[in-house]
Amino acid sequence: MKLKRIHFYLIVLVGVVLAQFALMRAASVVTALPPRPTVAPTPRPDKGGQIELQVEGAAADVWTLVQWQDAQGDWHDVDGWQGSLDDGRSKIWWVGEAHLGAGPFRWVVLGENNLTEISEPFDLPALPDEKVIVTISLD
């Protein structure tokens, strides 16, 4: 009787060990899921506006710049807002959100023989996605 019990426990023990091996082997067969693609966050576009100079009767070698007026009434060139016309007729500059509604500003156009045209003072766009258009005639 004692021998039968030992055989029984031995068979149960062998069965448990075999079951564990079978479970471990089955777990290793399961492959991991494929990696998910990393989704880059969509960058939030800056909120801002634009200023545009439209020049009528423009020459190819026209140079433009934007100036701002201080509290004493003196005009100063805006760093970075200087250049030739984009398409021979206009110039567009981006206005960041922090500068919306600021003013006064003006456009200066230097033409052939340094002839200068100056626009009336204007304020930068007050709202995001707004564009302030100023027209100067070189006729």
mmCIF file with all atom_site columns, C-alpha atoms in Angstrom:
data_model
loop_
_atom_site.group_PDB
_atom_site.id
_atom_site.type_symbol
_atom_site.label_atom_id
_atom_site.label_alt_id
_atom_site.label_comp_id
_atom_site.label_asym_id
_atom_site.label_entity_id
_atom_site.label_seq_id
_atom_site.pdbx_PDB_ins_code
_atom_site.Cartn_x
_atom_site.Cartn_y
_atom_site.Cartn_z
_atom_site.occupancy
_atom_site.B_iso_or_equiv
_atom_site.pdbx_formal_charge
_atom_site.auth_seq_id
_atom_site.auth_comp_id
_atom_site.auth_asym_id
_atom_site.auth_atom_id
_atom_site.pdbx_PDB_model_num
ATOM 1   C CA . MET A 1 1   ? 0.000  0.000   0.000   1.00 0.00 ? 1   MET A CA 1
ATOM 2   C CA . LYS A 1 2   ? 2.835  2.293   0.814   1.00 0.00 ? 2   LYS A CA 1
ATOM 3   C CA . LEU A 1 3   ? 4.450  1.487   -2.499  1.00 0.00 ? 3   LEU A CA 1
ATOM 4   C CA . LYS A 1 4   ? 1.240  2.276   -4.366  1.00 0.00 ? 4   LYS A CA 1
ATOM 5   C CA . ARG A 1 5   ? 1.065  5.649   -2.651  1.00 0.00 ? 5   ARG A CA 1
ATOM 6   C CA . ILE A 1 6   ? 4.648  6.470   -3.580  1.00 0.00 ? 6   ILE A CA 1
ATOM 7   C CA . HIS A 1 7   ? 3.953  5.471   -7.181  1.00 0.00 ? 7   HIS A CA 1
ATOM 8   C CA . PHE A 1 8   ? 0.832  7.627   -7.159  1.00 0.00 ? 8   PHE A CA 1
ATOM 9   C CA . TYR A 1 9   ? 2.699  10.681  -5.818  1.00 0.00 ? 9   TYR A CA 1
ATOM 10  C CA . LEU A 1 10  ? 5.540  10.067  -8.215  1.00 0.00 ? 10  LEU A CA 1
ATOM 11  C CA . ILE A 1 11  ? 3.143  9.905   -11.166 1.00 0.00 ? 11  ILE A CA 1
ATOM 12  C CA . VAL A 1 12  ? 1.383  13.098  -9.996  1.00 0.00 ? 12  VAL A CA 1
ATOM 13  C CA . LEU A 1 13  ? 4.733  14.856  -9.560  1.00 0.00 ? 13  LEU A CA 1
ATOM 14  C CA . VAL A 1 14  ? 5.915  13.813  -13.021 1.00 0.00 ? 14  VAL A CA 1
ATOM 15  C CA . GLY A 1 15  ? 2.558  14.929  -14.451 1.00 0.00 ? 15  GLY A CA 1
ATOM 16  C CA . VAL A 1 16  ? 2.846  18.361  -12.801 1.00 0.00 ? 16  VAL A CA 1
ATOM 17  C CA . VAL A 1 17  ? 6.419  18.809  -14.049 1.00 0.00 ? 17  VAL A CA 1
ATOM 18  C CA . LEU A 1 18  ? 5.413  17.813  -17.586 1.00 0.00 ? 18  LEU A CA 1
ATOM 19  C CA . ALA A 1 19  ? 2.431  20.173  -17.454 1.00 0.00 ? 19  ALA A CA 1
ATOM 20  C CA . GLN A 1 20  ? 4.700  23.058  -16.399 1.00 0.00 ? 20  GLN A CA 1
ATOM 21  C CA . PHE A 1 21  ? 7.112  22.346  -19.244 1.00 0.00 ? 21  PHE A CA 1
ATOM 22  C CA . ALA A 1 22  ? 4.204  22.247  -21.677 1.00 0.00 ? 22  ALA A CA 1
ATOM 23  C CA . LEU A 1 23  ? 2.863  25.574  -20.394 1.00 0.00 ? 23  LEU A CA 1
ATOM 24  C CA . MET A 1 24  ? 6.289  27.229  -20.546 1.00 0.00 ? 24  MET A CA 1
ATOM 25  C CA . ARG A 1 25  ? 6.815  25.996  -24.089 1.00 0.00 ? 25  ARG A CA 1
ATOM 26  C CA . ALA A 1 26  ? 3.375  27.229  -25.161 1.00 0.00 ? 26  ALA A CA 1
ATOM 27  C CA . ALA A 1 27  ? 4.091  30.662  -23.667 1.00 0.00 ? 27  ALA A CA 1
ATOM 28  C CA . SER A 1 28  ? 7.360  30.938  -25.586 1.00 0.00 ? 28  SER A CA 1
ATOM 29  C CA . VAL A 1 29  ? 5.622  30.087  -28.877 1.00 0.00 ? 29  VAL A CA 1
ATOM 30  C CA . VAL A 1 30  ? 3.334  33.121  -28.565 1.00 0.00 ? 30  VAL A CA 1
ATOM 31  C CA . THR A 1 31  ? 5.009  35.909  -30.457 1.00 0.00 ? 31  THR A CA 1
ATOM 32  C CA . ALA A 1 32  ? 4.881  39.500  -29.364 1.00 0.00 ? 32  ALA A CA 1
ATOM 33  C CA . LEU A 1 33  ? 2.631  41.921  -31.180 1.00 0.00 ? 33  LEU A CA 1
ATOM 34  C CA . PRO A 1 34  ? 4.309  43.933  -33.915 1.00 0.00 ? 34  PRO A CA 1
ATOM 35  C CA . PRO A 1 35  ? 5.536  47.319  -32.755 1.00 0.00 ? 35  PRO A CA 1
ATOM 36  C CA . ARG A 1 36  ? 3.065  50.144  -33.113 1.00 0.00 ? 36  ARG A CA 1
ATOM 37  C CA . PRO A 1 37  ? 4.125  53.066  -35.237 1.00 0.00 ? 37  PRO A CA 1
ATOM 38  C CA . THR A 1 38  ? 5.127  56.111  -33.245 1.00 0.00 ? 38  THR A CA 1
ATOM 39  C CA . VAL A 1 39  ? 2.715  58.890  -34.028 1.00 0.00 ? 39  VAL A CA 1
ATOM 40  C CA . ALA A 1 40  ? 4.412  62.258  -33.991 1.00 0.00 ? 40  ALA A CA 1
ATOM 41  C CA . PRO A 1 41  ? 2.306  64.956  -32.381 1.00 0.00 ? 41  PRO A CA 1
ATOM 42  C CA . THR A 1 42  ? 0.851  67.447  -34.805 1.00 0.00 ? 42  THR A CA 1
ATOM 43  C CA . PRO A 1 43  ? 2.682  70.737  -34.291 1.00 0.00 ? 43  PRO A CA 1
ATOM 44  C CA . ARG A 1 44  ? 0.414  73.589  -33.320 1.00 0.00 ? 44  ARG A CA 1
ATOM 45  C CA . PRO A 1 45  ? 0.762  76.321  -35.916 1.00 0.00 ? 45  PRO A CA 1
ATOM 46  C CA . ASP A 1 46  ? 1.745  79.709  -34.610 1.00 0.00 ? 46  ASP A CA 1
ATOM 47  C CA . LYS A 1 47  ? -1.114 82.129  -34.360 1.00 0.00 ? 47  LYS A CA 1
ATOM 48  C CA . GLY A 1 48  ? -0.276 85.278  -36.206 1.00 0.00 ? 48  GLY A CA 1
ATOM 49  C CA . GLY A 1 49  ? -1.089 87.473  -39.143 1.00 0.00 ? 49  GLY A CA 1
ATOM 50  C CA . GLN A 1 50  ? 0.567  89.011  -42.168 1.00 0.00 ? 50  GLN A CA 1
ATOM 51  C CA . ILE A 1 51  ? 1.378  92.384  -43.608 1.00 0.00 ? 51  ILE A CA 1
ATOM 52  C CA . GLU A 1 52  ? 1.510  92.762  -47.362 1.00 0.00 ? 52  GLU A CA 1
ATOM 53  C CA . LEU A 1 53  ? 2.861  95.541  -49.527 1.00 0.00 ? 53  LEU A CA 1
ATOM 54  C CA . GLN A 1 54  ? 1.422  95.778  -53.030 1.00 0.00 ? 54  GLN A CA 1
ATOM 55  C CA . VAL A 1 55  ? 3.410  97.983  -55.392 1.00 0.00 ? 55  VAL A CA 1
ATOM 56  C CA . GLU A 1 56  ? 1.801  99.380  -58.521 1.00 0.00 ? 56  GLU A CA 1
ATOM 57  C CA . GLY A 1 57  ? 4.166  100.212 -61.384 1.00 0.00 ? 57  GLY A CA 1
ATOM 58  C CA . ALA A 1 58  ? 7.027  98.348  -59.682 1.00 0.00 ? 58  ALA A CA 1
ATOM 59  C CA . ALA A 1 59  ? 10.469 97.959  -61.164 1.00 0.00 ? 59  ALA A CA 1
ATOM 60  C CA . ALA A 1 60  ? 12.455 94.748  -60.828 1.00 0.00 ? 60  ALA A CA 1
ATOM 61  C CA . ASP A 1 61  ? 15.103 96.268  -58.550 1.00 0.00 ? 61  ASP A CA 1
ATOM 62  C CA . VAL A 1 62  ? 12.787 97.707  -55.886 1.00 0.00 ? 62  VAL A CA 1
ATOM 63  C CA . TRP A 1 63  ? 13.882 97.289  -52.255 1.00 0.00 ? 63  TRP A CA 1
ATOM 64  C CA . THR A 1 64  ? 11.342 97.368  -49.438 1.00 0.00 ? 64  THR A CA 1
ATOM 65  C CA . LEU A 1 65  ? 11.565 97.730  -45.694 1.00 0.00 ? 65  LEU A CA 1
ATOM 66  C CA . VAL A 1 66  ? 9.213  98.185  -42.769 1.00 0.00 ? 66  VAL A CA 1
ATOM 67  C CA . GLN A 1 67  ? 9.764  100.808 -40.083 1.00 0.00 ? 67  GLN A CA 1
ATOM 68  C CA . TRP A 1 68  ? 8.236  101.291 -36.629 1.00 0.00 ? 68  TRP A CA 1
ATOM 69  C CA . GLN A 1 69  ? 7.690  104.589 -34.831 1.00 0.00 ? 69  GLN A CA 1
ATOM 70  C CA . ASP A 1 70  ? 8.861  105.187 -31.270 1.00 0.00 ? 70  ASP A CA 1
ATOM 71  C CA . ALA A 1 71  ? 7.209  107.412 -28.640 1.00 0.00 ? 71  ALA A CA 1
ATOM 72  C CA . GLN A 1 72  ? 9.286  110.421 -29.765 1.00 0.00 ? 72  GLN A CA 1
ATOM 73  C CA . GLY A 1 73  ? 8.013  110.099 -33.337 1.00 0.00 ? 73  GLY A CA 1
ATOM 74  C CA . ASP A 1 74  ? 11.272 108.751 -34.793 1.00 0.00 ? 74  ASP A CA 1
ATOM 75  C CA . TRP A 1 75  ? 11.150 105.914 -37.347 1.00 0.00 ? 75  TRP A CA 1
ATOM 76  C CA . HIS A 1 76  ? 13.368 102.803 -37.077 1.00 0.00 ? 76  HIS A CA 1
ATOM 77  C CA . ASP A 1 77  ? 13.926 99.919  -39.506 1.00 0.00 ? 77  ASP A CA 1
ATOM 78  C CA . VAL A 1 78  ? 12.468 96.581  -38.386 1.00 0.00 ? 78  VAL A CA 1
ATOM 79  C CA . ASP A 1 79  ? 15.244 93.985  -38.352 1.00 0.00 ? 79  ASP A CA 1
ATOM 80  C CA . GLY A 1 80  ? 14.417 91.183  -40.768 1.00 0.00 ? 80  GLY A CA 1
ATOM 81  C CA . TRP A 1 81  ? 11.557 92.941  -42.552 1.00 0.00 ? 81  TRP A CA 1
ATOM 82  C CA . GLN A 1 82  ? 13.630 94.135  -45.510 1.00 0.00 ? 82  GLN A CA 1
ATOM 83  C CA . GLY A 1 83  ? 13.949 92.698  -48.975 1.00 0.00 ? 83  GLY A CA 1
ATOM 84  C CA . SER A 1 84  ? 13.079 92.797  -52.627 1.00 0.00 ? 84  SER A CA 1
ATOM 85  C CA . LEU A 1 85  ? 9.572  92.114  -53.866 1.00 0.00 ? 85  LEU A CA 1
ATOM 86  C CA . ASP A 1 86  ? 8.540  88.459  -53.816 1.00 0.00 ? 86  ASP A CA 1
ATOM 87  C CA . ASP A 1 87  ? 6.896  88.352  -57.234 1.00 0.00 ? 87  ASP A CA 1
ATOM 88  C CA . GLY A 1 88  ? 7.808  91.739  -58.672 1.00 0.00 ? 88  GLY A CA 1
ATOM 89  C CA . ARG A 1 89  ? 4.616  93.293  -57.285 1.00 0.00 ? 89  ARG A CA 1
ATOM 90  C CA . SER A 1 90  ? 4.289  92.461  -53.576 1.00 0.00 ? 90  SER A CA 1
ATOM 91  C CA . LYS A 1 91  ? 6.063  91.621  -50.347 1.00 0.00 ? 91  LYS A CA 1
ATOM 92  C CA . ILE A 1 92  ? 4.578  89.652  -47.439 1.00 0.00 ? 92  ILE A CA 1
ATOM 93  C CA . TRP A 1 93  ? 5.900  89.379  -43.889 1.00 0.00 ? 93  TRP A CA 1
ATOM 94  C CA . TRP A 1 94  ? 4.669  87.132  -41.056 1.00 0.00 ? 94  TRP A CA 1
ATOM 95  C CA . VAL A 1 95  ? 3.561  88.817  -37.815 1.00 0.00 ? 95  VAL A CA 1
ATOM 96  C CA . GLY A 1 96  ? 3.887  86.695  -34.685 1.00 0.00 ? 96  GLY A CA 1
ATOM 97  C CA . GLU A 1 97  ? 1.107  86.471  -32.120 1.00 0.00 ? 97  GLU A CA 1
ATOM 98  C CA . ALA A 1 98  ? 3.023  88.584  -29.585 1.00 0.00 ? 98  ALA A CA 1
ATOM 99  C CA . HIS A 1 99  ? 3.066  91.540  -32.010 1.00 0.00 ? 99  HIS A CA 1
ATOM 100 C CA . LEU A 1 100 ? -0.565 91.512  -33.158 1.00 0.00 ? 100 LEU A CA 1
ATOM 101 C CA . GLY A 1 101 ? -2.148 94.957  -32.918 1.00 0.00 ? 101 GLY A CA 1
ATOM 102 C CA . ALA A 1 102 ? 1.166  96.814  -32.484 1.00 0.00 ? 102 ALA A CA 1
ATOM 103 C CA . GLY A 1 103 ? 1.822  100.050 -34.296 1.00 0.00 ? 103 GLY A CA 1
ATOM 104 C CA . PRO A 1 104 ? 2.389  102.386 -35.918 1.00 0.00 ? 104 PRO A CA 1
ATOM 105 C CA . PHE A 1 105 ? 4.449  100.950 -38.762 1.00 0.00 ? 105 PHE A CA 1
ATOM 106 C CA . ARG A 1 106 ? 5.056  102.054 -42.352 1.00 0.00 ? 106 ARG A CA 1
ATOM 107 C CA . TRP A 1 107 ? 6.433  100.613 -45.575 1.00 0.00 ? 107 TRP A CA 1
ATOM 108 C CA . VAL A 1 108 ? 9.390  102.275 -47.310 1.00 0.00 ? 108 VAL A CA 1
ATOM 109 C CA . VAL A 1 109 ? 10.098 101.507 -50.976 1.00 0.00 ? 109 VAL A CA 1
ATOM 110 C CA . LEU A 1 110 ? 13.465 102.368 -52.474 1.00 0.00 ? 110 LEU A CA 1
ATOM 111 C CA . GLY A 1 111 ? 13.274 102.450 -56.246 1.00 0.00 ? 111 GLY A CA 1
ATOM 112 C CA . GLU A 1 112 ? 15.589 103.325 -59.096 1.00 0.00 ? 112 GLU A CA 1
ATOM 113 C CA . ASN A 1 113 ? 17.988 106.205 -58.381 1.00 0.00 ? 113 ASN A CA 1
ATOM 114 C CA . ASN A 1 114 ? 17.104 105.868 -54.658 1.00 0.00 ? 114 ASN A CA 1
ATOM 115 C CA . LEU A 1 115 ? 13.685 107.429 -55.161 1.00 0.00 ? 115 LEU A CA 1
ATOM 116 C CA . THR A 1 116 ? 11.676 106.660 -52.043 1.00 0.00 ? 116 THR A CA 1
ATOM 117 C CA . GLU A 1 117 ? 7.989  106.125 -51.533 1.00 0.00 ? 117 GLU A CA 1
ATOM 118 C CA . ILE A 1 118 ? 6.607  105.899 -48.007 1.00 0.00 ? 118 ILE A CA 1
ATOM 119 C CA . SER A 1 119 ? 3.231  104.494 -47.023 1.00 0.00 ? 119 SER A CA 1
ATOM 120 C CA . GLU A 1 120 ? 0.792  105.968 -44.559 1.00 0.00 ? 120 GLU A CA 1
ATOM 121 C CA . PRO A 1 121 ? 1.275  104.601 -41.017 1.00 0.00 ? 121 PRO A CA 1
ATOM 122 C CA . PHE A 1 122 ? -0.606 101.406 -40.205 1.00 0.00 ? 122 PHE A CA 1
ATOM 123 C CA . ASP A 1 123 ? -1.000 98.989  -37.302 1.00 0.00 ? 123 ASP A CA 1
ATOM 124 C CA . LEU A 1 124 ? -0.146 95.313  -37.509 1.00 0.00 ? 124 LEU A CA 1
ATOM 125 C CA . PRO A 1 125 ? -3.076 92.883  -37.777 1.00 0.00 ? 125 PRO A CA 1
ATOM 126 C CA . ALA A 1 126 ? -5.107 92.788  -34.577 1.00 0.00 ? 126 ALA A CA 1
ATOM 127 C CA . LEU A 1 127 ? -6.273 89.180  -34.888 1.00 0.00 ? 127 LEU A CA 1
ATOM 128 C CA . PRO A 1 128 ? -4.703 85.857  -35.902 1.00 0.00 ? 128 PRO A CA 1
ATOM 129 C CA . ASP A 1 129 ? -5.027 84.999  -39.613 1.00 0.00 ? 129 ASP A CA 1
ATOM 130 C CA . GLU A 1 130 ? -5.671 88.647  -40.462 1.00 0.00 ? 130 GLU A CA 1
ATOM 131 C CA . LYS A 1 131 ? -3.724 90.400  -43.232 1.00 0.00 ? 131 LYS A CA 1
ATOM 132 C CA . VAL A 1 132 ? -3.088 94.137  -43.495 1.00 0.00 ? 132 VAL A CA 1
ATOM 133 C CA . ILE A 1 133 ? -2.566 95.178  -47.123 1.00 0.00 ? 133 ILE A CA 1
ATOM 134 C CA . VAL A 1 134 ? -0.885 98.469  -48.009 1.00 0.00 ? 134 VAL A CA 1
ATOM 135 C CA . THR A 1 135 ? -0.625 99.720  -51.599 1.00 0.00 ? 135 THR A CA 1
ATOM 136 C CA . ILE A 1 136 ? 2.036  102.116 -52.892 1.00 0.00 ? 136 ILE A CA 1
ATOM 137 C CA . SER A 1 137 ? 2.117  103.508 -56.423 1.00 0.00 ? 137 SER A CA 1
ATOM 138 C CA . LEU A 1 138 ? 5.467  104.176 -58.091 1.00 0.00 ? 138 LEU A CA 1
ATOM 139 C CA . ASP A 1 139 ? 3.968  106.007 -61.081 1.00 0.00 ? 139 ASP A CA 1
#
